[in-house]
Each structure stands twice: as C-alpha cells, then as structure tokens.
Amino acid sequence: MNRREILDWLKTEDADRLEELWKTADTVRRENVGNAVHLRGLVEISNICARDCGYCGIRAGNASVSRYRMTADEILDCARLAAGFGYGTLVLQAGEDHGIASAWLCGIIGSIKDETGLAITLSLGERDDADLVAWYRAGADRYLLRFETSNRELYERIHPPLPGRDSDRFQILGKLREIGYEVGSGIMVGIPGQTYDDLANDVMMFREHDIDMIGIGPYIPHPGTPLGREGDRHKAPDGEQVPADELTTCKVVALTRIQCPLINIPSTTALATINRAGGREHGLSRGANICMPNLTPRKYRELYEIYPSKASCGENADESNTRIKNQILALGRTIGTGRGDSLNWKKVTQTEQKTRGANI
Ligand code: SAM
C-alpha cells in the first residue's frame, strides 16, 4: 500500500469498504502470526516522572498525583503471578523515573529471569545508552518506546525535552535495535493537531523503521494536563483533524497489520477504555494478536492514571486475567504459549542478534 492508499482508507466512512479492510487485516493476521493471542503481564512499577508531556496524567507538573515506586519484592511477586497465569512475558513500565537505578533494575531483571524465565519488556522512557545496554546484558529482551507522532513539530509541542537534552525517539529506537532488543513503538490516534497526513506518515514509519511491535491507542484527554484542558485550541482545521475514536484507531491497527504482517500488535488498554463493551475484541479481530493484562497491585493502579477511567482500574490481577482470557476465547482465538517473540524480529538470525549485542 502506498501513502495515498493509506490516506484514502483513513478517510473512508463507507461501511462496506471498511468491512473489506477488517477482513483483509484479519486474514493477513491469521496467515502470518496465527490464531494465538499472546499475553504480556503489565506491571506499572513507578509513576514518578521527570517529563512534562502535555497529554499524560502522570507528568511531573501534575502535583495532585501521589507518587510511588514499587519495591523489588513487589515486582517479583508480580512476575510470579505472571508465570502462574501462564504468560510468556512481563512488561515493566514506568514514568521516566531516573530514580530507577541501573544496578537496582539489573538485579530485578536477573531475579525474574532466574526464577521464572519470562521474557522481559522494559518501557521506562528515554534512558541513557549505558542503562539500556546494562539492562539488555542483565537479561531484558524487549524495549517499548512509542514515538507518539511522526510530526516533529507536534511531537515537540506535546513532549518537551529535558533541559539540555534532545528528544529523538527514532534515534533511540535505532540504538535499541543495535543493542539487540526486540523493539516496540507506537502512536496515539487523535492528538489535538494531528492530521490525516500525519497519521498516514506514522503508518509508513512503522515499516520504514522495521519495528517489531506497534501499540496503537486513541488519545484520551486527561483534565490534569495542558492538552486535556486546552485541546480544542490546538485542533487542526475541520476535515484535517484526526478524531480520537475507536473507528480511526481500528483503521490504523488494520492498516498496520497489512503493511507489517509479521509484527506483534497489541489490542491496547486505551482502545478497551473508550469502548468497554467491545474495544478489545474489535482490536483483536482487526489485526491485533497481543493483550496486556494488568498485574499492578490494586493499591497502585489508581495512581498510574495516564488517562481517566483506564479499563484495568477497579479490578485485581485475577479479574483482569480471567476477563481477558474469556474475551479471547469467545472470539474463537487461542491463548498463546511461550514467549510470543515478534516474527519480524525472529527473521533476523540469532547470529546477527548476538553480533549486534557484542558491538555495543
Ligand atoms: N514513560 C514511558 C514512555 O514515555 O515511553 C512509558 C510510560 S508512558 C505513560 C506509556 C504510554 O502511555 C505513552 O507512550 C503514551 O502513548 C500513552 N499515554 C500517555 N498519556 C495518554 C493519554 N492521555 N491518552 C492515551 N495514551 C496516553
């Protein structure tokens, strides 16, 4: 698909044509990554954040947030839960918390590996190369860093850099790949100021940067953020502004699957949040093959409010696990076993992976 065709699909409202898009994406998904839905246990290990992203509820400037950082024991307990539920991967996510010391996390990664053998994904923001290398060497397998939007001007507006540091997420994604990580990225759909042209470019970027996992979620306004309060002021002109809705998010999921057949695509929590009745299922039947049940201890969940009314709030790990597995089985899909590595990443030989790691 070229850029013009992607743009055309993003703008279409024709229900029959959209049925064709969903069907094609679902077929491409089935033929390339199969019927299994792999589960990644998500642990939100800290809501402390050095950044002031205009969209995010846990931004540094939001003084109404009570901050926490989980202990090593609490994180290990979550890893045991993940292994007990049969998941293949643990995702450790946080605000950009520079208090997460490199050596401390290396120890935790080592303990999780020793005890459970789970694949480990990190999603900790823009950290120094030395930290990224140390965590990879300690046993982390994947790193997740969304580029949020490929429109540089819009990105800089909503994601100000730390003083004296450039924020170039494409450069960091390249570095992560060079180190040897399986690389995840993604975007928000419907950011105020994001146009259909921007969105078509985002989909082209997924392929151009050979990313192994792409998370696509709708932007959800948070009243404790500048963008949440003043979003209307920043919107692109009528007809150009991308809506932050389920339909547009699903179109991007479907187009991404068609463009990048071998990658992993999660049906995101944000999609399940804007349509609690069927958002997760729509994602899965329109190209997605991954779900991320939340394992964060109940007492911390409400404090990791990146946007309001997050679908996983108000339930515990057991409830999230049961609900998501039932949703998957009801679609006639199977629960994935093993690590569920991205086939896009696997196509690079083990030898090449080792060489990459050794070059650092
Ligand atoms: N600090 C890390 C980072 O920036 O990559 C990981 C945590 S960050 C909270 C995880 C993701 O949440 C972001 O990449 C962003 O896409 C998403 N997010 C944050 N605020 C959001 C909002 N208001 N609506 C939808 N998604 C949001």
Coordinates of C-alpha atoms in Angstrom, one line a residue, residues 1 13 62 65 68 79 82 107 111 145 177 188 194 203 228 238 254 288 292 306 358:
M1 CA 0.0 0.0 0.0
E13 CA -16.5 6.2 6.0
N62 CA 0.7 17.2 37.9
V65 CA -0.7 12.7 41.8
Y68 CA 5.1 5.6 44.2
A79 CA 6.5 -11.9 38.0
A82 CA 2.5 -13.8 35.5
G107 CA 19.2 -7.2 40.0
S111 CA 16.0 -12.5 39.7
L145 CA 9.1 3.4 23.3
R177 CA 17.9 -2.3 17.8
M188 CA -1.6 7.9 19.9
Q194 CA -2.7 15.6 14.4
V203 CA 1.9 4.1 9.3
G228 CA -6.6 17.8 28.2
D238 CA -12.1 20.7 10.3
A254 CA -5.8 -2.9 10.3
A288 CA -4.1 -7.4 16.8
M292 CA -1.5 -6.9 28.1
I306 CA -2.1 8.3 32.5
A358 CA 28.5 -7.7 21.1

